XYZ file of C-alpha atoms in Angstrom:
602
model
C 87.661 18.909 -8.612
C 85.760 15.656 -9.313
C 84.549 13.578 -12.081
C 80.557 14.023 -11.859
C 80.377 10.567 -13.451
C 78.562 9.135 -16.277
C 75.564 8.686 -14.432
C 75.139 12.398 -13.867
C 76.502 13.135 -17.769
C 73.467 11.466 -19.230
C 70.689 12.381 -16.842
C 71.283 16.576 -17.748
C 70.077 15.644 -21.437
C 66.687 13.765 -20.017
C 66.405 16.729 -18.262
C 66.346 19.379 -20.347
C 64.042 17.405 -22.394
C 61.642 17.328 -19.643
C 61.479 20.991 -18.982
C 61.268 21.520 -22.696
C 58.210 19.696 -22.964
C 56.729 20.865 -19.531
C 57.409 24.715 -21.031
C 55.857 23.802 -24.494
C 53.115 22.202 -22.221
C 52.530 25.669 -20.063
C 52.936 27.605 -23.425
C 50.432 25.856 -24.629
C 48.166 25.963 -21.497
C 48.607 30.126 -21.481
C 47.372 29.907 -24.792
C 44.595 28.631 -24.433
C 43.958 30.535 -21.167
C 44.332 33.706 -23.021
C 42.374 32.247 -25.767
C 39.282 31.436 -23.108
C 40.289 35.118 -21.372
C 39.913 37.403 -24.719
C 36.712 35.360 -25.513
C 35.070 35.807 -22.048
C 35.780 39.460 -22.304
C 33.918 39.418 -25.645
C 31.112 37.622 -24.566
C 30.675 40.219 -21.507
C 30.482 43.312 -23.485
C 27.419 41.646 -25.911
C 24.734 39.270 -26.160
C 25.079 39.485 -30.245
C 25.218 35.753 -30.770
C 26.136 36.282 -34.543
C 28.211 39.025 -33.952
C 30.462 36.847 -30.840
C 30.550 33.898 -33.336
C 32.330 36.080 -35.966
C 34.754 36.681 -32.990
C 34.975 33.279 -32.054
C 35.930 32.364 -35.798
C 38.752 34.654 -35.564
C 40.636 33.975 -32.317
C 40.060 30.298 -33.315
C 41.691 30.684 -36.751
C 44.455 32.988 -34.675
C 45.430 29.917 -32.615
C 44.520 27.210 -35.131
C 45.382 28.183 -38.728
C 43.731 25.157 -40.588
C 40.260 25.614 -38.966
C 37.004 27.145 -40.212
C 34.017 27.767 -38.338
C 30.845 28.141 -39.290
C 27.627 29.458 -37.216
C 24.730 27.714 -38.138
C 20.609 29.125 -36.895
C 17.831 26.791 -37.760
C 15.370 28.073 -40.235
C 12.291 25.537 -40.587
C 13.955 22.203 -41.382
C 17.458 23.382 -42.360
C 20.769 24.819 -40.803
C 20.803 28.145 -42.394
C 24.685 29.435 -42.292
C 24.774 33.175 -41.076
C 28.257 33.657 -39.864
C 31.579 32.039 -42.194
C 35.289 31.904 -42.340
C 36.717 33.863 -45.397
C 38.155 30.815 -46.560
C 35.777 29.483 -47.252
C 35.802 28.262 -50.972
C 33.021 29.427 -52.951
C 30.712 26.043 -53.869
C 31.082 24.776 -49.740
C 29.898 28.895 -49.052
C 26.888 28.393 -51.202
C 25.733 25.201 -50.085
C 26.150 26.991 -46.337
C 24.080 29.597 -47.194
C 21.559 27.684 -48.759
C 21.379 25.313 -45.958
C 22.160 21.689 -44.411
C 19.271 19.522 -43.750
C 18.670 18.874 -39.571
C 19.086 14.906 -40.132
C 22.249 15.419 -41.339
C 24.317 12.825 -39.309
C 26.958 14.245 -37.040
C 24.491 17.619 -36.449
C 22.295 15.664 -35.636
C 24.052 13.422 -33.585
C 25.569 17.013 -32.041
C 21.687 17.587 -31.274
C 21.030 14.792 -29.721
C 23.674 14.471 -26.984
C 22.449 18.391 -26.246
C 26.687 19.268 -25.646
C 29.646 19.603 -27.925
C 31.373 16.851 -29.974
C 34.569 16.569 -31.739
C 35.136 14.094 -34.638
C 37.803 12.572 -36.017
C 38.500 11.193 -39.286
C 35.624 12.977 -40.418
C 34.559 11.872 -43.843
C 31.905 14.398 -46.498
C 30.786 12.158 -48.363
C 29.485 9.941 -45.225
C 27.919 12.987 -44.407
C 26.754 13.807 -47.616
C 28.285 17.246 -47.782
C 29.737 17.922 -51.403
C 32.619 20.645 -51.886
C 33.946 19.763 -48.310
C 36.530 17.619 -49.187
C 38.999 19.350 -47.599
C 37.942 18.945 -44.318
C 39.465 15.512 -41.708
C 38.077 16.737 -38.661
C 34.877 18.473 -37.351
C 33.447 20.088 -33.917
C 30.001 20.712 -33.394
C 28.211 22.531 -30.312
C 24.578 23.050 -30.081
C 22.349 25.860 -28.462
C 19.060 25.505 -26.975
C 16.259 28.397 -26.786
C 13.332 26.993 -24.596
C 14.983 23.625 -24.508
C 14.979 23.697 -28.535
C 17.600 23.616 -30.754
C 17.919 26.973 -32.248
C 21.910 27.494 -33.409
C 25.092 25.638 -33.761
C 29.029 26.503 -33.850
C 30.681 24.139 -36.487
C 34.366 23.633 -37.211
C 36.683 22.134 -39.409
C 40.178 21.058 -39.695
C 41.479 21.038 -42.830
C 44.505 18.238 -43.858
C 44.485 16.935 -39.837
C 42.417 14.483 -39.162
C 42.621 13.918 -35.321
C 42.280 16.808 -32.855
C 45.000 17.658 -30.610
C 44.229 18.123 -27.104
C 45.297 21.749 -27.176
C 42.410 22.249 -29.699
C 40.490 20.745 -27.817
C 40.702 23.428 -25.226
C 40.425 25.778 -27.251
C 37.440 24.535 -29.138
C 36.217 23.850 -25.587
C 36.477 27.735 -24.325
C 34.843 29.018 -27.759
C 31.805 26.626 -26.806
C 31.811 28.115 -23.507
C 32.081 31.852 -24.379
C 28.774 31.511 -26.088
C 27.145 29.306 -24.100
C 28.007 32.629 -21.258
C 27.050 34.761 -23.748
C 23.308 32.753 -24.919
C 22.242 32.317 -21.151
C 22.484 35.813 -20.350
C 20.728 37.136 -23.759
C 18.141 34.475 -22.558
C 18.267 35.409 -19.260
C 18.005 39.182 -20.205
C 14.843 38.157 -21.954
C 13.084 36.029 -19.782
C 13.482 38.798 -17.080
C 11.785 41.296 -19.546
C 9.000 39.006 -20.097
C 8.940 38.604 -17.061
C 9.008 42.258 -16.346
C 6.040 42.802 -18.985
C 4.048 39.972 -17.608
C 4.061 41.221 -13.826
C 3.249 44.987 -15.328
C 0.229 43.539 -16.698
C -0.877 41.757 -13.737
C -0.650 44.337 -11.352
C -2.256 46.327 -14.451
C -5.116 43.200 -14.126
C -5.080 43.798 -10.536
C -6.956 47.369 -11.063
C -8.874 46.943 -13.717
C -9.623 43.177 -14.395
C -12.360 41.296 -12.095
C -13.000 37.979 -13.815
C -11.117 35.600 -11.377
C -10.526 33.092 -14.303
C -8.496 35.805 -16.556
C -6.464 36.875 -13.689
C -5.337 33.166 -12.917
C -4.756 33.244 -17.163
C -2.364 36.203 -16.507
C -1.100 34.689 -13.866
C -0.007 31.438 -15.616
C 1.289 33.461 -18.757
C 4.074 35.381 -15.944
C 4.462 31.993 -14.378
C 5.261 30.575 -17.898
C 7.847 33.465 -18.772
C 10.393 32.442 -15.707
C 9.417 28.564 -15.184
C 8.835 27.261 -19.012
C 7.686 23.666 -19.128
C 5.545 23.949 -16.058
C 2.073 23.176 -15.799
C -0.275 24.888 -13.983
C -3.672 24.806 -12.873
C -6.459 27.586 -11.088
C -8.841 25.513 -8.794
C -12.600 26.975 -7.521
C -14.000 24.835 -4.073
C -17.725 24.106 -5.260
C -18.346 22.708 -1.658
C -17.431 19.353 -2.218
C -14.655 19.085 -4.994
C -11.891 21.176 -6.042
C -13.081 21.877 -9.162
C -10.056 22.968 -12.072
C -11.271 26.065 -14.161
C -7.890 26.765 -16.158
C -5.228 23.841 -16.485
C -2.699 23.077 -19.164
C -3.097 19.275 -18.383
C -2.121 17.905 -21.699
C -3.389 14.216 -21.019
C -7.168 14.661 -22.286
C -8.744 12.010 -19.488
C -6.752 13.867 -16.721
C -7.933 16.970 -17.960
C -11.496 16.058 -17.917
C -11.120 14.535 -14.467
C -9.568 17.994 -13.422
C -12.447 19.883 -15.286
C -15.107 17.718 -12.962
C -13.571 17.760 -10.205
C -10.917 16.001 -7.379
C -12.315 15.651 -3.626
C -9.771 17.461 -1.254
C -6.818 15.370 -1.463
C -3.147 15.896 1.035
C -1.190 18.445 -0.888
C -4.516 20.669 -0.762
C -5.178 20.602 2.396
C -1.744 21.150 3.576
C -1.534 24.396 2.160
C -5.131 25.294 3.548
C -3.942 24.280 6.572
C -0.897 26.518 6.577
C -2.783 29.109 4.698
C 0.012 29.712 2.186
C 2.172 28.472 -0.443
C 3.332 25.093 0.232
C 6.344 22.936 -2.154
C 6.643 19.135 -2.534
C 10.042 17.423 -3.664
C 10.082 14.265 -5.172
C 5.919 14.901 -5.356
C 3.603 11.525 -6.392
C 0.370 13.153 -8.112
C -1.423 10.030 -8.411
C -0.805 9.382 -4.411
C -1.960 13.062 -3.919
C -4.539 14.028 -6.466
C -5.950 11.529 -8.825
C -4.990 8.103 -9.035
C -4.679 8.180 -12.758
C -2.652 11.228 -12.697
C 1.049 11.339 -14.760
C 3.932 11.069 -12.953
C 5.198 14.641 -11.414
C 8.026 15.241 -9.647
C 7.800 18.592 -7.958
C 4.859 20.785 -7.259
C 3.461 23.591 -5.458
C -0.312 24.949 -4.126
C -0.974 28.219 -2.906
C -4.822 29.090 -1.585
C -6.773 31.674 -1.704
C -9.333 32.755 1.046
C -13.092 34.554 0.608
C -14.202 35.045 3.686
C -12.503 33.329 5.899
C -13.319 29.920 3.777
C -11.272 28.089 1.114
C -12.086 29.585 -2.468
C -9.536 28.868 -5.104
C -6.073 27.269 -5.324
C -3.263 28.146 -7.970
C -1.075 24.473 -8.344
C 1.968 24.329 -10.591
C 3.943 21.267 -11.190
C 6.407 19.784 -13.321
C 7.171 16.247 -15.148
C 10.896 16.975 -15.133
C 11.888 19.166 -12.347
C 12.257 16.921 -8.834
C 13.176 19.313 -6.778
C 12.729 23.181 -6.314
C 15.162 25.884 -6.365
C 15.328 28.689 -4.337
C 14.719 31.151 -7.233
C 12.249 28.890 -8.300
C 10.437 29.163 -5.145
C 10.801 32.811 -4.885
C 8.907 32.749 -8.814
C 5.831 31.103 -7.193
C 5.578 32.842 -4.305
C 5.694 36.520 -6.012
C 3.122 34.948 -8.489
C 1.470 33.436 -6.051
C 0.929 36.647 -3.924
C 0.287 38.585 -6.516
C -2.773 36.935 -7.949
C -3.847 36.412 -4.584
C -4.145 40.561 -4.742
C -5.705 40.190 -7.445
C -8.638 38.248 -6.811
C -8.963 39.619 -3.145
C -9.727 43.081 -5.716
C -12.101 41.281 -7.970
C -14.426 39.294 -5.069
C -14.412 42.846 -3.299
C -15.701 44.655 -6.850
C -17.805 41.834 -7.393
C -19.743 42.171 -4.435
C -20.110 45.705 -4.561
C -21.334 45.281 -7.974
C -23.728 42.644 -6.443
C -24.894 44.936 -3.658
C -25.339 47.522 -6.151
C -27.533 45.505 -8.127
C -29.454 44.120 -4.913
C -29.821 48.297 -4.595
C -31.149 48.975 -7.705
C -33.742 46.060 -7.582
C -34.409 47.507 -3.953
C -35.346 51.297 -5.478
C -37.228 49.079 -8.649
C -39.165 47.305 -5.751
C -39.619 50.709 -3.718
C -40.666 52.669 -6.383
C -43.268 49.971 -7.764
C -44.824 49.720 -4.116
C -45.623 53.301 -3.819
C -47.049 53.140 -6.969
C -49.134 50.497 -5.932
C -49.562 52.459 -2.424
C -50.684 55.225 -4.634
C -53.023 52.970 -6.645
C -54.385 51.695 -3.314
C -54.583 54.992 -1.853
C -56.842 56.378 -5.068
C -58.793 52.935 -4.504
C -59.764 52.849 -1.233
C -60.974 56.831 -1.558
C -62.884 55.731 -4.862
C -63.152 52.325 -6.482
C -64.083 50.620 -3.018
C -66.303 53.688 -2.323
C -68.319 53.094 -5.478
C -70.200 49.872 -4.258
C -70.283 51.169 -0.664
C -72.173 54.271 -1.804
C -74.543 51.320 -4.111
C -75.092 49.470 -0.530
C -75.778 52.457 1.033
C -78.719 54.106 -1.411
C -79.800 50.897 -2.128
C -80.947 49.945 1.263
C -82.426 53.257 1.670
C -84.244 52.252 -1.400
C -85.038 48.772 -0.037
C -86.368 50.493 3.058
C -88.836 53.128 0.953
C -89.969 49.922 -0.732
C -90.878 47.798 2.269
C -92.854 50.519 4.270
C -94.823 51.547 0.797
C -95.685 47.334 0.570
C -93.570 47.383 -2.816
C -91.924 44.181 -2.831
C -90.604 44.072 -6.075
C -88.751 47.380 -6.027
C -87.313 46.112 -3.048
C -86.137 42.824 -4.493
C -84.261 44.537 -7.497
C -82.632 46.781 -4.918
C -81.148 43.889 -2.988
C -79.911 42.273 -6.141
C -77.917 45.470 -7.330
C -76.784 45.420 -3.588
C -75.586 41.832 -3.862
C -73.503 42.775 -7.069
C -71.753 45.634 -5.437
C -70.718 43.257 -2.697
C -69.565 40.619 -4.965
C -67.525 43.164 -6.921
C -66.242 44.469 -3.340
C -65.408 40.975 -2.759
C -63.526 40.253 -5.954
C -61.110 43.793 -5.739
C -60.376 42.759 -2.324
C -59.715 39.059 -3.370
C -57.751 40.798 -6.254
C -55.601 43.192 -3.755
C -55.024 40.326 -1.488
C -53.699 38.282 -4.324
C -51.247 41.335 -5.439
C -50.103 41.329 -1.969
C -49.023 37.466 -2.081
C -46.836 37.848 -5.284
C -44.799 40.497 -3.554
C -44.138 38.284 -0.568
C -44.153 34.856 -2.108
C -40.830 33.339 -1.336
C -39.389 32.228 -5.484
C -38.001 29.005 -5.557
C -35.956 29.428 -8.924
C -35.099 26.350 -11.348
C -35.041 25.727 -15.000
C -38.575 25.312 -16.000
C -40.562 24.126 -19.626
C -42.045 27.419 -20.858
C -44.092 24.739 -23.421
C -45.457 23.212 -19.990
C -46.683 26.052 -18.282
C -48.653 27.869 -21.730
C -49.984 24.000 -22.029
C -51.618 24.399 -18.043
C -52.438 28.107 -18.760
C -54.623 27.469 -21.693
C -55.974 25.033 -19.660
C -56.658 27.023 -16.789
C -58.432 29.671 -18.836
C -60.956 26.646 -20.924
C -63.933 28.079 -18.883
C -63.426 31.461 -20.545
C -63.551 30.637 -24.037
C -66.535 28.567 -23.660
C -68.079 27.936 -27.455
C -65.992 30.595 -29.156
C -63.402 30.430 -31.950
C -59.721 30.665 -31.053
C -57.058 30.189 -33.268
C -54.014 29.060 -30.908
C -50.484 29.691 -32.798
C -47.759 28.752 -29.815
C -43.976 28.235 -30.878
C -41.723 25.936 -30.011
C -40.894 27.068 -26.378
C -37.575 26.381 -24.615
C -36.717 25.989 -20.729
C -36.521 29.326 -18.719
C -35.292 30.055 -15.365
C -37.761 30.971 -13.174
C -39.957 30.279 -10.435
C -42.387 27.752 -11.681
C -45.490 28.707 -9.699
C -45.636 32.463 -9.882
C -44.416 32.495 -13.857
C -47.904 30.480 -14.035
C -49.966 32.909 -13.070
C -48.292 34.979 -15.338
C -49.104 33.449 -18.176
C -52.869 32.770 -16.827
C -53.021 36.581 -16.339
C -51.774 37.261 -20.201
C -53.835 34.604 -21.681
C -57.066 35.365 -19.855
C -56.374 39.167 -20.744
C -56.327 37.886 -24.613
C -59.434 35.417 -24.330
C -61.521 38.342 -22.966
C -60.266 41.153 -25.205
C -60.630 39.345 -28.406
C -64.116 38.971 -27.685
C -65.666 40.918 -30.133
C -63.592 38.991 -32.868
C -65.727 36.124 -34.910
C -62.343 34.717 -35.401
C -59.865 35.627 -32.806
C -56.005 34.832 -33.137
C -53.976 34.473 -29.785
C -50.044 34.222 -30.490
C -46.971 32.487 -27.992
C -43.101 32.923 -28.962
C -39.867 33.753 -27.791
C -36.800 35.210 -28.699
C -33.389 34.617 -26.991
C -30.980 37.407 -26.112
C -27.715 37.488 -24.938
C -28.424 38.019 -21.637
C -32.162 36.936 -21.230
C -35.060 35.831 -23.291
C -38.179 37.600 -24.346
C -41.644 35.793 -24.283
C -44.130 37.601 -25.814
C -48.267 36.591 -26.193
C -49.962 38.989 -29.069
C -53.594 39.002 -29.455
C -56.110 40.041 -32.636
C -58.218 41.795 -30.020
C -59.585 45.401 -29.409
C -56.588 46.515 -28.730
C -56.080 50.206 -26.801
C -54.893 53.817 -27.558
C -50.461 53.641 -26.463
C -51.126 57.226 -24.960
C -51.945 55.487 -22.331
C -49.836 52.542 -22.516
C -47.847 53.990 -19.001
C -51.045 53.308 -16.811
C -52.015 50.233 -18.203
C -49.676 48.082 -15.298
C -50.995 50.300 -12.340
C -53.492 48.846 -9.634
C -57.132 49.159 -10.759
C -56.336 50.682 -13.886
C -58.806 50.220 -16.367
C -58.715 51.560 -20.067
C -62.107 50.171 -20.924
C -65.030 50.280 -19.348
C -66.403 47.554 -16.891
C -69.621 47.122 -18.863
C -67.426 46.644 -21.813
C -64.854 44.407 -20.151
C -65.112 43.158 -16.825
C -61.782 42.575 -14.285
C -60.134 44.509 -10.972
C -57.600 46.249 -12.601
C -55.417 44.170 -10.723
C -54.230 41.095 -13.014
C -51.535 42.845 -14.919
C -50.059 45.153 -11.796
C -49.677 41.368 -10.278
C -48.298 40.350 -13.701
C -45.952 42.984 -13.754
C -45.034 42.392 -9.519
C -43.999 38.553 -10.109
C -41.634 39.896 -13.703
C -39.579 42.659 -11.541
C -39.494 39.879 -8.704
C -37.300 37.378 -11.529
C -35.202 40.586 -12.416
C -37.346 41.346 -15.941
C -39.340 43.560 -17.525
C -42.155 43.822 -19.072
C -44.304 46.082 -21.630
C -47.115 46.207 -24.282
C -47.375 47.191 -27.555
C -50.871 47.889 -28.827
C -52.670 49.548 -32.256
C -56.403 50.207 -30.956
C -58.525 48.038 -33.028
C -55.973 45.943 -34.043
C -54.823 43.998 -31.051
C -51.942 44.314 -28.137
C -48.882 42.297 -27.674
C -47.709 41.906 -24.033
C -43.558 41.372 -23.782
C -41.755 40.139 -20.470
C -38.272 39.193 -19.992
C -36.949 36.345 -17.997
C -32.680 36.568 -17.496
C -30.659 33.086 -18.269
C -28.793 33.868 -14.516
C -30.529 33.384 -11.464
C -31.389 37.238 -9.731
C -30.909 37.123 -6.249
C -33.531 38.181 -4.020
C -33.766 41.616 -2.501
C -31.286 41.840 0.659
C -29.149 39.331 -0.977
C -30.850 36.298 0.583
C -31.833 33.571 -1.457
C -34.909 31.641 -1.325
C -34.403 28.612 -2.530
C-alpha cells in the first residue's frame, strides 16, 4: 500500500474544519428557519398583536438567552409598554409601563426610517433611559396604522454588544411575523369598513335622494379601501364643471374648484368614453387648473341625466403614480355604485317635481272653476243688474219723450249711463283677471321696499286730502315676478285706502316675516274691517261683503290678487275683527316654482 503523502496528511484536518463550520452554519440556518416557521404559524392562527408579541418574546428568548423584548403602543406622546420579558428588573419595568417619550433617539430614529434597525454598542444614558444599564445592544421595528406610527417591537441584548448575524435573522423573522400578522388585522378591517360603507350606500341608494350626500357616502367607502386619496363630486352648470364636495386641502385650489374649471382633457375623455377612465403619471395643473398641486395618479368617472353630462366623481392622489389593479377595481365598484345611486335620486326627484307641477295643476283647476262658477253666477246676475237698469230705463226715457217731459227723461239717461259704466268696469275687471292667469312670470329677485314705494304711489289719487298714517318695515328682496307682484300690492293697498275710510285717522301697516321655506308679507289696515264667517268668500269673483253704496269695486281685485299668489306657488289669507280692521297675508317661496307643465317662462 502507499504513503498518501504529507500533502494529503494535512489537508484532512482543513477539512474537517470546513464541514464543521459549514454544519454549525446549516445548524444555525435551521434554526432560524424553524424560528421564522413556528412564528408564521402563530401569526396565522391570530391577529392579537399583543398577544403574538408575547409569543415573539418567547421564541426569541428560546433562541437568544440574553435578549428582552419589549412591545411598545403609542399613547398620546409616549411609548406606553404593554407586553414585557419576565426579566425584566423591576425600576426598567416601571419606567416601561409608565412610558418613553416619542423623541427618544434611536425610537425615533426607528420611526423615521419606517423599517427595523439594529444597534450596536448601544449606550442608556445616550438615550437617556435610567435602570437599563444592562443592556449593549438594541433592535427596534416600527408599525404603521394609516401610515402612522402606532406600535413598536424593542429588544435588548444584555452583556453583548454587537449582534451576530444569526440574531439578526432571527430578529429579522420576529419583525416579519408581525408585520404578516398587522397587515391582515388591517386588512381584515379595512374590508369591514369597507363592508359597512358599501351596506350603507346601497342602503343610500333606496332611501337617500340628495345627490351631494350620496357622493359624501360615496367618498367615506372610497376613503375606507384607498386612505390618503382625495376626491372630488363635480355638477356641469353649462359652462364649468363646477366642484360641490372636494377634500382639496390647498384653500385657493379649493375655491377655484368651488367656482368652477371649464372642461379640461381628463374630463372629457371619460365623457367621451362614457365611463371610468385612469391616468398614470397624471399632471393636474396640465389637465385641470394651472395652479393645481402636483398629482400623480387619478381617475374620473361621469354620470349621465338624460343623455347629457351631469356630474363627475374624480379621485386622485399626491403619492400614488400609478394604479393597481385592486385599486382600479375600488373605483370602479364605487364608481358604479353611486352612479346607481344618483340615476335613483334624479328619477325620485322628478317624480317629486311632476308631482308638485300636479298639485299646482289641481290648485290651478280647482281655482278656475271657482272662478267659472263666480262667472257663471255673474253673467246670470251681476251683469244682468245694469242690463235690466238699461232696459226700464229707456222704457222710461221713451214715456218721458212722448208725454214732452224732458227732464224725467234726462235723469233716466244718466242712471242708464251709470249702469253702462259699471258694465264697463266688471268687464274691464274680468278681462284683467283673465290676463293674470295667462301672463307669462318672468321670475327674479326683486326689492319688496321698491314695489310698496310705486304702489303707494299708484294709489295717491285715492287718498286725496285724507289722513294716513303709513308704518312700512324694512322690506327685503323677494323672488318673484316683478310686474304682477305690483299689482298685488296696488290691489292690497287700494283695498286699505278705501276701507279705512270712515277712520278720521286711519293706520295702514307693511312687514314681513321670513320662514324657512318662504316669507310672509302681510299689509294690516285700521279700517271697517268684516265678519270672518265669511272670510272663505271674500277671494271669489264679484264677491262683495259690503255693499256698493257703502264701498264701491267689481269684486274682482282680490280674486286677481289671489290668481297672481297661487301663480308664484303662495298663499294667501285675511284675518279680520269687524270694526277693527283686516290684515291681508300672502306668501312668496325663497325657490323659484316652476310653471304649470313644467315649462319655464323666463
Amino acid at each position: 500500500m502507499s504513503n498518501p503523502g504529507p500533502l494529503a496528511t494535512g489537508a484532512l484536518p482543513d477539512e474537517l474544519a470546513q464541514m464543521r463550520e459549514a454544519l454549525a452554519v446549516a445548524q444555525q440556518q435551521n434554526e432560524v428557519l424553524s424560528t421564522f416557521v413556528a412564528l408564521s404559524e402563530a401569526a396565522a392562527t391570530t391577529d392579537d398583536l399583543t398577544a403574538l408579541a408575547r409569543h415573539v418574546g418567547g421564541v426569541l428568548r428560546r433562541s437568544i438567552p440574553n435578549l428582552l423584548a419589549v412591545y411598545f403602543t403609542r399613547q398620546d406622546e409616549c411609548w406606553v409598554a404593554e407586553v414585557v420579558s419576565d426579566a425584566v428588573p423591576p425600576d426598567f419595568m416601571a419606567l416601561l409601563r409608565a412610558g418613553l417619550p416619542l423623541d427618544t433617539p434611536f425610537l425615533a430614529q426607528t420611526v423615521a426610517a419606517r423599517t427595523p434597525q439594529v444597534f450596536d454598542h448601544w449606550n442608556a444614558a445616550e438615550q437617556g433611559m435610567p435602570h437599563a444599564e444592562q443592556f449593549q445592544a438594541a433592535g427596534v421595528a416600527p408599525f404603521f396604522q394609516r401610515n402612522q406610527p402606532a406600535a413598536l417591537l424593542v429588544v435588548g441584548l444584555v452583556g453583548q454588544p454587537v449582534w451576530t448575524a444569526q440574531q439578526r435573522q432571527l430578529f429579522t423573522a420576529a419583525c416579519q411575523a408581525l408585520y404578516s400578522a398587522q397587515q391582515r388585522k388591517a386588512l381584515a378591517q379595512e374590508r369591514r369598513h369597507a363592508l359597512e360603507a358599501f351596506m350603507d350606500l346601497t342602503e343610500a341608494i333606496g332611501t337617500e335622494t340628495d345627490p351631494l350626500r350620496l357622493a359624501e357616502r360615496a367618498r367615506e367607502l372610497l376613503q375606507a379601501f384607498m386612505p390618503g386619496w382625495v376626491t372630488g363630486y363635480y355638477e356641469w352648470g353649462g359652462e364649468l364643471w363646477r366642484a360641490r364636495l372636494t377634500d382639496e386641502p390647498d384653500p385657493d385650489l379649493r375655491a377655484a374648484l368651488l367656482a368652477g374649471v371649464p372642461s379640461a382633457p381628463s374630463f372629457d375623455a371619460a365623457i367621451e368614453v362614457r365611463g371610468p377612465v385612469f391616468f398614470n403619471h397624471w399632471n393636474a395643473r396640465e389637465s385641470v387648473v394651472t395652479r393645481s398641486r402636483v398629482y400623480s395618479a387619478a381617475a374620473f368617472v361621469p354620470y349621465f341625466r338624460e343623455g347629457q353630462p351631469a356630474a363627475m366623481f374624480v379621485v386622485a392622489s399626491p403619492d400614488v403614480s400609478e394604479w393597481k389593479p385592486e385599486e382600479e377595481a375600488v373605483f370602479r365598484a364605487i364608481g358604479r355604485s353611486l352612479g346607481l345611486a344618483l340615476e335613483r335620486a334624479w328619477q325620485t326627484q322628478a317624480l317629486e317635481q311632476r308631482t308638485r307641477e300636479l298639485q299646482r295643476s289641481n290648485r290651478e283647476l280647482k281655482a278656475a272653476n271657482e272662478e267659472l262658477e263666480a262667472f257663471a253666477y255673474s253673467a246670470s246676475h251681476d251683469l244682468r243688474t245694469p242690463v235690466r237698469h238699461v232696459k226700464g230705463f229707456v222704457s222710461m226715457i221713451r214715456r218721458a219723450l212722448t208725454r214732452g217731459e224732458p227732464d224725467k227723461a234726462e235723469r233716466a239717461l244718466q242712471v242708464v249711463e251709470g249702469a253702462a259704466d259699471q258694465m264697463s268696469a266688471m268687464i274691464d275687471a274680468m278681462l284683467a283677471l283673465s290676463r293674470s292667469t295667462v301672463q307669462p312670470l318672468t321670475h327674479a329677485v326683486i326689492n319688496l321696499g321698491v314695489l310698496v314705494d310705486h304702489a303707494r304711489k299708484g294709489v295717491e289719487y285715492e287718498v286725496q286730502d285724507r289722513q294716513i298714517e303709513w308704518r312700512v318695515e324694512s322690506l327685503p328682496q323677494v323672488m318673484g315676478d316683478a310686474a304682477t307682484l305690483q299689482q298685488v300690492l296696488i290691489n292690497l293697498l287700494s283695498n286699505a285706502v278705501k276701507f279705512t275710510r270712515p277712520r278720521e285717522q286711519a293706520v295702514i301697516e307693511i312687514g314681513t316675516q321670513v320662514g324657512d321655506e318662504a316669507w310672509t308679507v302681510w299689509v294690516r289696515d285700521n279700517g271697517v274691517g268684516f265678519d270672518p264667517a265669511y272670510a272663505a268668500r271674500l277671494f271669489g269673483p264679484f264677491q262683495r261683503l259690503h255693499r256698493y253704496s257703502e264701498f264701491e269695486g267689481t269684486g274682482i281685485g282680490l280674486a286677481t290678487v289671489r290668481r297672481i299668489i297661487l301663480r308664484h306657488g303662495g298663499r294667501i289669507w285675511a284675518d279680520s275683527v269687524l270694526g277693527e280692521g283686516t290684515t291681508f297675508s300672502f306668501t312668496l317661496p325663497h325657490v323659484r316654482p316652476l310653471e304649470q307643465g313644467g315649462s319655464d317662462p323666463s
